[in-house]
CSV table of N, CA and C in Angstrom, one decimal:
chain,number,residue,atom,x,y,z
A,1,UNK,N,0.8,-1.2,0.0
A,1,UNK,CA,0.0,0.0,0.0
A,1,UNK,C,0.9,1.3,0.0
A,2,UNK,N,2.1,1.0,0.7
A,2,UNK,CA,3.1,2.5,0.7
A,2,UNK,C,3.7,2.7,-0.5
A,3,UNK,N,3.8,1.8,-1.4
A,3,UNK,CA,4.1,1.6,-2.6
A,3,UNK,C,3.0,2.2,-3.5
A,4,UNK,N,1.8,2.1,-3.7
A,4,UNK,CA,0.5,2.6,-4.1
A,4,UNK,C,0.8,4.2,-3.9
A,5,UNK,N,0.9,4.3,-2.9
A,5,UNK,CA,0.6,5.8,-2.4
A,5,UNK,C,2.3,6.5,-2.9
A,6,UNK,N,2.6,5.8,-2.9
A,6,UNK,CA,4.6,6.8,-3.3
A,6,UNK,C,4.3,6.7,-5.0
A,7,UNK,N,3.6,5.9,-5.2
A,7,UNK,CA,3.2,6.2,-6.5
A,7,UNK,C,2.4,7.0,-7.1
A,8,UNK,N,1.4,7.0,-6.7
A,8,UNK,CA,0.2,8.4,-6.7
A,8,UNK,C,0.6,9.7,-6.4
A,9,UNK,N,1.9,9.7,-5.4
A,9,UNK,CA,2.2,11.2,-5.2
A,9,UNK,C,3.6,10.9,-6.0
A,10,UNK,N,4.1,10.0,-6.5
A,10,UNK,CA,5.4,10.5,-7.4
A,10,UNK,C,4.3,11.3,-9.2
A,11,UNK,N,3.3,10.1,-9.4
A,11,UNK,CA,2.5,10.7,-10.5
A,11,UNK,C,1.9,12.1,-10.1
A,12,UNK,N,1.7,12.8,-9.1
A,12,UNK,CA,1.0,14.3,-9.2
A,12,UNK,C,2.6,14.8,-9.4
A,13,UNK,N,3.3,14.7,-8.2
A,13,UNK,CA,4.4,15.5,-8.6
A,13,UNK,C,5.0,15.5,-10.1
A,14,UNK,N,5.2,14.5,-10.5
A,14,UNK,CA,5.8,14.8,-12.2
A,14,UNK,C,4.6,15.3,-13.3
A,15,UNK,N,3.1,15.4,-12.9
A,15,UNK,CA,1.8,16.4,-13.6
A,15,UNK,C,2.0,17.4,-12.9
A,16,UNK,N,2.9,18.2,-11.9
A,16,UNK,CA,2.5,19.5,-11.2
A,16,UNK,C,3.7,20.1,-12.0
A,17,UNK,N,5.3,19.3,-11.9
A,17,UNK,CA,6.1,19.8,-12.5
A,17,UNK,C,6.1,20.0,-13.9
A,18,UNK,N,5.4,19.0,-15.0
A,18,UNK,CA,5.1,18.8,-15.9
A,18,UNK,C,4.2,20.3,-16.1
A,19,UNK,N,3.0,20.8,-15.3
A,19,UNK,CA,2.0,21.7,-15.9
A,19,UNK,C,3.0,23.2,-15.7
A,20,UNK,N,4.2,23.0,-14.5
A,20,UNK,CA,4.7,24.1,-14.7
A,20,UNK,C,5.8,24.1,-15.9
A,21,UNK,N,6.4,22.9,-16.1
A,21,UNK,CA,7.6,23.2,-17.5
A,21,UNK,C,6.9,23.6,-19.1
A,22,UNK,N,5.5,23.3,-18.9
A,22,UNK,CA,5.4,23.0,-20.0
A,22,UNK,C,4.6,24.6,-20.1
A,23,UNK,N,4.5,25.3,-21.8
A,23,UNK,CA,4.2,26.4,-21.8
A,23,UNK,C,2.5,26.1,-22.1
A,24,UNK,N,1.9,26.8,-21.5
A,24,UNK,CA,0.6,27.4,-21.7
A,24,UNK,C,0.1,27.6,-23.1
A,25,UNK,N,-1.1,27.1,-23.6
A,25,UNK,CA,-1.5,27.7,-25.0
A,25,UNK,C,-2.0,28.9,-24.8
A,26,UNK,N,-1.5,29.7,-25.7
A,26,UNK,CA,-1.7,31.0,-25.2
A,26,UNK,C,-3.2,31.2,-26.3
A,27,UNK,N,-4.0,32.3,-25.7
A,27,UNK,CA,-5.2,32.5,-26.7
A,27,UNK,C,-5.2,33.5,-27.3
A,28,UNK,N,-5.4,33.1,-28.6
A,28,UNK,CA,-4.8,33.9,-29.8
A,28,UNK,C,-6.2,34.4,-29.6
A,29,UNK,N,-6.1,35.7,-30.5
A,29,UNK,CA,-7.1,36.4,-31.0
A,29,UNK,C,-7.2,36.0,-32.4
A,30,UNK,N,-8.8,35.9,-32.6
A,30,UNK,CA,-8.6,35.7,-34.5
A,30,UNK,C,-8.7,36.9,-35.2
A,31,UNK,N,-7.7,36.5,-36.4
A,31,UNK,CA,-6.9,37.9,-36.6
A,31,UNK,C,-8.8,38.4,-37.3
A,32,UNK,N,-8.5,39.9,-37.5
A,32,UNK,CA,-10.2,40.2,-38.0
A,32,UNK,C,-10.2,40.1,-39.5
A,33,UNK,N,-11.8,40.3,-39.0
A,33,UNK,CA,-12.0,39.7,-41.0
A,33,UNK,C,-11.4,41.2,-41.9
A,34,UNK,N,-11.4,40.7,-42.9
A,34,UNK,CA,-10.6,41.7,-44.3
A,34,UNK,C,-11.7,42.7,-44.3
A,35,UNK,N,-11.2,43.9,-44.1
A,35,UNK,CA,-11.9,44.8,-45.0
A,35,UNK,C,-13.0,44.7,-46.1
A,36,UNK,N,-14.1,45.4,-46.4
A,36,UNK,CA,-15.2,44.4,-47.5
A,36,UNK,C,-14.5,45.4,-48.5
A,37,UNK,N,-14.3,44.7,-50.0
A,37,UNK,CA,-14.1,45.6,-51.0
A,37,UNK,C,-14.9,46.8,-51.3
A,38,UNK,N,-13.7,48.0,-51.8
A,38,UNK,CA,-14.9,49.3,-52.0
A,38,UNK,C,-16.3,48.7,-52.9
A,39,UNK,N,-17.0,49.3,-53.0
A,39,UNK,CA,-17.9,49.2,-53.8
A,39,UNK,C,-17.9,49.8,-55.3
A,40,UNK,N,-18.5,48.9,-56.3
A,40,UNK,CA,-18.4,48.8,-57.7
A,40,UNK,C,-18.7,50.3,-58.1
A,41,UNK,N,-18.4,51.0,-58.7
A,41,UNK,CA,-18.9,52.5,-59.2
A,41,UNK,C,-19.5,51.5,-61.1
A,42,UNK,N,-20.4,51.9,-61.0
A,42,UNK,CA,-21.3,51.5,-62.3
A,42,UNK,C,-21.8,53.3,-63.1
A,43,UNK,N,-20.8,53.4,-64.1
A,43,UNK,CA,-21.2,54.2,-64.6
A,43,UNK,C,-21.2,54.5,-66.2
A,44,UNK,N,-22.6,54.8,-66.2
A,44,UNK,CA,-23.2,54.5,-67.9
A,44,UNK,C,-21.9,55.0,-68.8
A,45,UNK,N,-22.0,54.1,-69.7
A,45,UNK,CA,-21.3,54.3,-70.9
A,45,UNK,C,-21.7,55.7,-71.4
A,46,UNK,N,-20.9,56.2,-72.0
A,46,UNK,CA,-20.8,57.9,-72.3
A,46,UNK,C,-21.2,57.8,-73.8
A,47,UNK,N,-22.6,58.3,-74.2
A,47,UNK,CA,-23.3,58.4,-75.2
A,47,UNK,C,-22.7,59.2,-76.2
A,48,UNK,N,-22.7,58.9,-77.1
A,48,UNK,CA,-21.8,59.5,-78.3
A,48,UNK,C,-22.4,60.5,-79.0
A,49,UNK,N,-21.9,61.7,-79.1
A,49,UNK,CA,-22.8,62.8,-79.3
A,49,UNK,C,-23.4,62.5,-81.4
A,50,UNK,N,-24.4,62.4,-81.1
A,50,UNK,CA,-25.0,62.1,-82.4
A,50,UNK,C,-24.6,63.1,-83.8
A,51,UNK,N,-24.0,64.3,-83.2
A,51,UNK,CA,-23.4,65.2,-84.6
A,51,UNK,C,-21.9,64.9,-85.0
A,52,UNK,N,-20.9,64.4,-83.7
A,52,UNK,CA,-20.0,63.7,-83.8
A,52,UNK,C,-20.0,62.2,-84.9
A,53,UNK,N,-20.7,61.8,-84.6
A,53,UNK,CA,-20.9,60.2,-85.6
A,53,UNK,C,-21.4,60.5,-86.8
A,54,UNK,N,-22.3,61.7,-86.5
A,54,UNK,CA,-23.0,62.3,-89.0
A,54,UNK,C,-21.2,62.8,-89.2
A,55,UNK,N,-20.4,63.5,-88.5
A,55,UNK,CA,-18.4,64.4,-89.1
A,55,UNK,C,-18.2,62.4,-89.7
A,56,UNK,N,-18.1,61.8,-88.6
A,56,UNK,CA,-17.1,60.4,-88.7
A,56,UNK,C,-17.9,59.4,-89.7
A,57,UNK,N,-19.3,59.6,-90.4
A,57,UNK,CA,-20.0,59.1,-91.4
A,57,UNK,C,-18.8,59.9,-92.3
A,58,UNK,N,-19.2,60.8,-92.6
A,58,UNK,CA,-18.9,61.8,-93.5
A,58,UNK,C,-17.6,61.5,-93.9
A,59,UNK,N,-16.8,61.4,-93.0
A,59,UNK,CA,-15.7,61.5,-93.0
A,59,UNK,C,-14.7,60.1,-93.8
A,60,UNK,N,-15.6,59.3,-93.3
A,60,UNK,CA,-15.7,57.6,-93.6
A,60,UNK,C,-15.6,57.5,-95.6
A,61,UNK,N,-16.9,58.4,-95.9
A,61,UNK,CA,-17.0,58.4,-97.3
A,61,UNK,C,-16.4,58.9,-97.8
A,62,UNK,N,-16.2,60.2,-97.4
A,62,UNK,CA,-14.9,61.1,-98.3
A,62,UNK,C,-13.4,60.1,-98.1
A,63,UNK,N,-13.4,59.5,-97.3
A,63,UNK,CA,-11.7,58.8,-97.1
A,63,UNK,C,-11.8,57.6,-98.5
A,64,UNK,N,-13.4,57.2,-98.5
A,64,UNK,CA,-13.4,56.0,-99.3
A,64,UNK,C,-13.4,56.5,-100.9
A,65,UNK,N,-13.8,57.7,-100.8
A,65,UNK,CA,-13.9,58.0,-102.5
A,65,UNK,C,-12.1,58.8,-103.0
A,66,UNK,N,-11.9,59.4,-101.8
A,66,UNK,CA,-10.1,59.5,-102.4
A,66,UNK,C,-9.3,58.5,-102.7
A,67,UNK,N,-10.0,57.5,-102.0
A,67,UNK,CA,-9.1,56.1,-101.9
A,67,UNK,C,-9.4,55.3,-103.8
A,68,UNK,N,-10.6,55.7,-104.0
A,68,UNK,CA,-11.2,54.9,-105.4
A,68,UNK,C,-10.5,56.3,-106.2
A,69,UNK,N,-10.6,57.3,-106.4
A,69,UNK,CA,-10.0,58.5,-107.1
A,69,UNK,C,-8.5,58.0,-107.2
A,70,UNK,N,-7.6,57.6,-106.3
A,70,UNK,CA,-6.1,57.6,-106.1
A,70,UNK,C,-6.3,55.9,-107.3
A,71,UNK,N,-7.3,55.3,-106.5
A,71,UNK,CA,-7.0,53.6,-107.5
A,71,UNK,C,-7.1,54.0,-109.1
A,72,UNK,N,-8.3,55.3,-109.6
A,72,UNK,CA,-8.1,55.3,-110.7
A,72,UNK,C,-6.9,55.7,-111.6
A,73,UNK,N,-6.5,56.9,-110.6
A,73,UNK,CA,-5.0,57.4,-111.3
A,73,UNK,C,-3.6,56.2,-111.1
A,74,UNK,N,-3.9,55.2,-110.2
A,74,UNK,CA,-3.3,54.2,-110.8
A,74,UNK,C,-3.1,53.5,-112.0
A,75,UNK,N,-4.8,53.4,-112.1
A,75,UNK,CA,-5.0,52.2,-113.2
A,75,UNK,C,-4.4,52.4,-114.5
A,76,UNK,N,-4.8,54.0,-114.6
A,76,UNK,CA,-4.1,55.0,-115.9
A,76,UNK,C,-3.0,54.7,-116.4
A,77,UNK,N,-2.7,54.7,-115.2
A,77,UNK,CA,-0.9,55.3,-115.5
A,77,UNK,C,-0.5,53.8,-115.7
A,78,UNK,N,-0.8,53.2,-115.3
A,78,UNK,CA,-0.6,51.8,-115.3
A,78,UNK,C,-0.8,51.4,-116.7
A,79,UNK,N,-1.4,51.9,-117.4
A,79,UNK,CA,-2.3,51.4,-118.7
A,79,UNK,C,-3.3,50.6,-118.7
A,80,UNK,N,-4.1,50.1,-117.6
A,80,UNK,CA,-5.0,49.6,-117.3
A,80,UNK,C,-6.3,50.5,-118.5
A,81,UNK,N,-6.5,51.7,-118.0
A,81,UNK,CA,-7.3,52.4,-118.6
A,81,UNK,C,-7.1,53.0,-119.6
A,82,UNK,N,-7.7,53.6,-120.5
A,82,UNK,CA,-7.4,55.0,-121.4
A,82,UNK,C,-7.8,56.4,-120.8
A,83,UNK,N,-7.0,57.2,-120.8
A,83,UNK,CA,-7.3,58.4,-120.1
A,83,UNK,C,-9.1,58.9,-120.5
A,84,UNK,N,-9.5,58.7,-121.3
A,84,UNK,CA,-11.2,59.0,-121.0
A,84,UNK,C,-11.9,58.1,-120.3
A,85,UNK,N,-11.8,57.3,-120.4
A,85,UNK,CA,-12.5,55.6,-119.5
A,85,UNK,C,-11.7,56.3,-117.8
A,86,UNK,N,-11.1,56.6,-117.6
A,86,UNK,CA,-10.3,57.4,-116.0
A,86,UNK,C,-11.6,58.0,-115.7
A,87,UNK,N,-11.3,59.3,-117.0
A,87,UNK,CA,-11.8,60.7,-117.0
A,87,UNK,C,-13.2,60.1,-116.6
A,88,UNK,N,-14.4,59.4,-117.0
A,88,UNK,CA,-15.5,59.2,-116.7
A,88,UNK,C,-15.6,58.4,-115.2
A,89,UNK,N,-14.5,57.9,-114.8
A,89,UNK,CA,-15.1,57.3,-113.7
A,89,UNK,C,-14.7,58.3,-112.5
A,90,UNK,N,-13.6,59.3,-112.8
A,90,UNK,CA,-13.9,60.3,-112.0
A,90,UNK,C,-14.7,61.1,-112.1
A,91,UNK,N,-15.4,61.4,-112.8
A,91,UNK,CA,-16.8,61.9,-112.9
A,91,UNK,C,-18.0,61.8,-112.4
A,92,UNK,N,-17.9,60.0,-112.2
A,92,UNK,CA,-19.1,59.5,-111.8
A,92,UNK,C,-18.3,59.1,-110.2
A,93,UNK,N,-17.3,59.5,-109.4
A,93,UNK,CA,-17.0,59.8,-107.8
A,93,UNK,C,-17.0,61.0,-107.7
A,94,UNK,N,-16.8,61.9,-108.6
A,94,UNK,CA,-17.2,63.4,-108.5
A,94,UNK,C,-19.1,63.6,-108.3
A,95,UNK,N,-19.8,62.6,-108.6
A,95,UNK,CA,-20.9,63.2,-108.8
A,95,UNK,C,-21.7,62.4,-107.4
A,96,UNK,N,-20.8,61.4,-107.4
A,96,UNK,CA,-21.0,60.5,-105.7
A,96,UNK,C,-20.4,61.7,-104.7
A,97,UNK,N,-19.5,62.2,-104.4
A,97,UNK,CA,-19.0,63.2,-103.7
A,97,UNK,C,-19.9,64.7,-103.5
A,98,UNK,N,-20.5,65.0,-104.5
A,98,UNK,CA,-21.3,66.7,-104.4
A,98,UNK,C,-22.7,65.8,-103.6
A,99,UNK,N,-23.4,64.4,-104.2
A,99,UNK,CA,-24.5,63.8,-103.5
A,99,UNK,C,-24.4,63.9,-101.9
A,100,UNK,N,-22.6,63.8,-101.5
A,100,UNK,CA,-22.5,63.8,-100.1
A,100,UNK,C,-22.9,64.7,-99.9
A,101,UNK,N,-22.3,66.2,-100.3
A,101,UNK,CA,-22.1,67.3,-100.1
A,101,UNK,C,-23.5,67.9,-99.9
A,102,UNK,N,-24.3,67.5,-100.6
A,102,UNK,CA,-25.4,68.5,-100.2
A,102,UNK,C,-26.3,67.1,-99.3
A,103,UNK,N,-26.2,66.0,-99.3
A,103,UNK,CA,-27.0,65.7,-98.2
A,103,UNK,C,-26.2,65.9,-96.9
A,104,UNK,N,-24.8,66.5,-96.8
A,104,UNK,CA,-24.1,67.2,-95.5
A,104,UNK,C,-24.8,68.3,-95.2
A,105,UNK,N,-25.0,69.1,-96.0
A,105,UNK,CA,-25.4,70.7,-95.7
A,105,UNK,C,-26.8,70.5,-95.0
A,106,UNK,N,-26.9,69.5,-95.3
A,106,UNK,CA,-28.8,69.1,-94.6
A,106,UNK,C,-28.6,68.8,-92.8
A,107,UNK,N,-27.5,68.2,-92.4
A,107,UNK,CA,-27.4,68.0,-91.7
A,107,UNK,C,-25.9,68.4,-90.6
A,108,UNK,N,-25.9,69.7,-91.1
A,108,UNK,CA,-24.6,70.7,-90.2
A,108,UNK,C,-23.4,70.1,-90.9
A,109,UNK,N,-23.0,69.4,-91.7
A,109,UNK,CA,-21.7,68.9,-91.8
A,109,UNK,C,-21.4,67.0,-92.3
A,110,UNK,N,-22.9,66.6,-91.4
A,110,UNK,CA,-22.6,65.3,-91.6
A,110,UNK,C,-23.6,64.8,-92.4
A,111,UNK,N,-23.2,63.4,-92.3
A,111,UNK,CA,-24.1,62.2,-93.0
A,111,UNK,C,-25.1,61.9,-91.8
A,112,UNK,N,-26.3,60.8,-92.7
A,112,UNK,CA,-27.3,59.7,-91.0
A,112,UNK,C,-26.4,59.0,-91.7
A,113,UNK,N,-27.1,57.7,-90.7
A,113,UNK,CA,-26.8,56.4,-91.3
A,113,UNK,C,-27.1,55.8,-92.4
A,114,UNK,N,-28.7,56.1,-92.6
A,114,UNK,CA,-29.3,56.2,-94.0
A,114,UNK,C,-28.2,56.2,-95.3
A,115,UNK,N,-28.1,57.6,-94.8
A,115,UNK,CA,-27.4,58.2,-96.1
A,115,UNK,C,-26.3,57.6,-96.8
A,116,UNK,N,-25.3,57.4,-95.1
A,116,UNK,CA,-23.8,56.7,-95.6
A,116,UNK,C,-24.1,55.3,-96.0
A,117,UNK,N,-25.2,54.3,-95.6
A,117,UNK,CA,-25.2,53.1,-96.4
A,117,UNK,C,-26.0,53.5,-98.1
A,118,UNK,N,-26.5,54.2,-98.8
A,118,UNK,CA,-26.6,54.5,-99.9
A,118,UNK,C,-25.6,55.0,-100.7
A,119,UNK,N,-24.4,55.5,-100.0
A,119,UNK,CA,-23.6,56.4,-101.3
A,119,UNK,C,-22.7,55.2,-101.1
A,120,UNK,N,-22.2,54.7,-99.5
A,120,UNK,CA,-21.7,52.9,-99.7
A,120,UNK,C,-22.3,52.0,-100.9
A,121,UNK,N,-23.0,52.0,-101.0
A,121,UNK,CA,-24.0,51.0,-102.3
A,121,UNK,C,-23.2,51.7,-103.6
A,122,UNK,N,-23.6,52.7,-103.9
A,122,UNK,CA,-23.0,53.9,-104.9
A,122,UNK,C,-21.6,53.6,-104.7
A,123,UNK,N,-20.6,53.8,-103.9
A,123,UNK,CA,-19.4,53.5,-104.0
A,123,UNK,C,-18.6,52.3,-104.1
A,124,UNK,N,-20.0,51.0,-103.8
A,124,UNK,CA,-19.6,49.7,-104.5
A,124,UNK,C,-19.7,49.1,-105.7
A,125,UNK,N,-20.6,49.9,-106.4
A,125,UNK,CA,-20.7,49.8,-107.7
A,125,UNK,C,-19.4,50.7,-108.3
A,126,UNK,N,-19.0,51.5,-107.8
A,126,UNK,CA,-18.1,51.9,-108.7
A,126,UNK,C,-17.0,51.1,-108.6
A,127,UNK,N,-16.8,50.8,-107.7
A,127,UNK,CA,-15.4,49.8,-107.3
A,127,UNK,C,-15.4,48.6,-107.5
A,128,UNK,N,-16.8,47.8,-108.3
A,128,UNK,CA,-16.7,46.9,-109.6
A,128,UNK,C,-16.4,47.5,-110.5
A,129,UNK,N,-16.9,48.6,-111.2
A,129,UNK,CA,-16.1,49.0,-112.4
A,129,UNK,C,-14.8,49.4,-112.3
A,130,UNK,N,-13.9,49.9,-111.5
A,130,UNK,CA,-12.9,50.3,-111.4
A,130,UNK,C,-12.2,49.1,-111.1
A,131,UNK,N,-12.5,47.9,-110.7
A,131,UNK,CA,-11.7,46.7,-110.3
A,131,UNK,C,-10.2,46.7,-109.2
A,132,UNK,N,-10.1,45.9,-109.3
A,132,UNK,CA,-9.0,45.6,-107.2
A,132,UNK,C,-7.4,46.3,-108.4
């Protein structure tokens, strides 16, 4: 029985010495939550000022008929053409060009959309006859 008992108090003493060697879990704090992201800014797309887009029609066609005018003084020179067969087909982007012109004056400067898909039509026929 003295043996029992030298036992029981050798086991506290080595859990007494044991709870002091050993370190303590210390209690953490949980780190805090994140910040919530700023909030989305949703802001409408910037409407395109409708007299801006009749200049950039406009502008669209006139770039396209210099471009067929410059192919025909290629073709010329090239011998593709005879200088009157030229002469008439700049005549007939001269006559597409004043069409622009006065349906611009109708509208401050520009083309609608209307407009520029019809003189497009008009300047795809000429650019079968004028060829690549």
């Amino acid at each position: 029985m003295q043996r029992s008992i030298r036992v029981l108090v050798g086991c506290a003493l080595i859990s007494a010495l044991a709870a002091c060697v050993a370190p303590r879990p210390a209690h953490r704090r949980a780190p805090p939550p994140p910040p919530p992201p700023p909030p989305v800014v949703v802001r409408p797309a910037p409407t395109p000022n409708p007299h801006e887009a009749d200049l950039a029609r406009y502008a669209q066609v006139d770039e396209r008929i210099d471009s067929l005018n410059h192919r025909i003084d290629e073709r010329v020179s090239q011998g593709y053409y005879p200088p009157p067969t030229g002469s008439a087909l700049h005549h007939r982007l001269d006559v597409i060009h004043q069409e622009m012109h006065d349906m611009a004056a109708q509208h401050e400067g520009g083309i609608s959309a209307d407009e520029q898909r019809v003189l497009n039509q008009e300047l795809d026929s000429a650019a079968r006859v004028i060829g690549n």
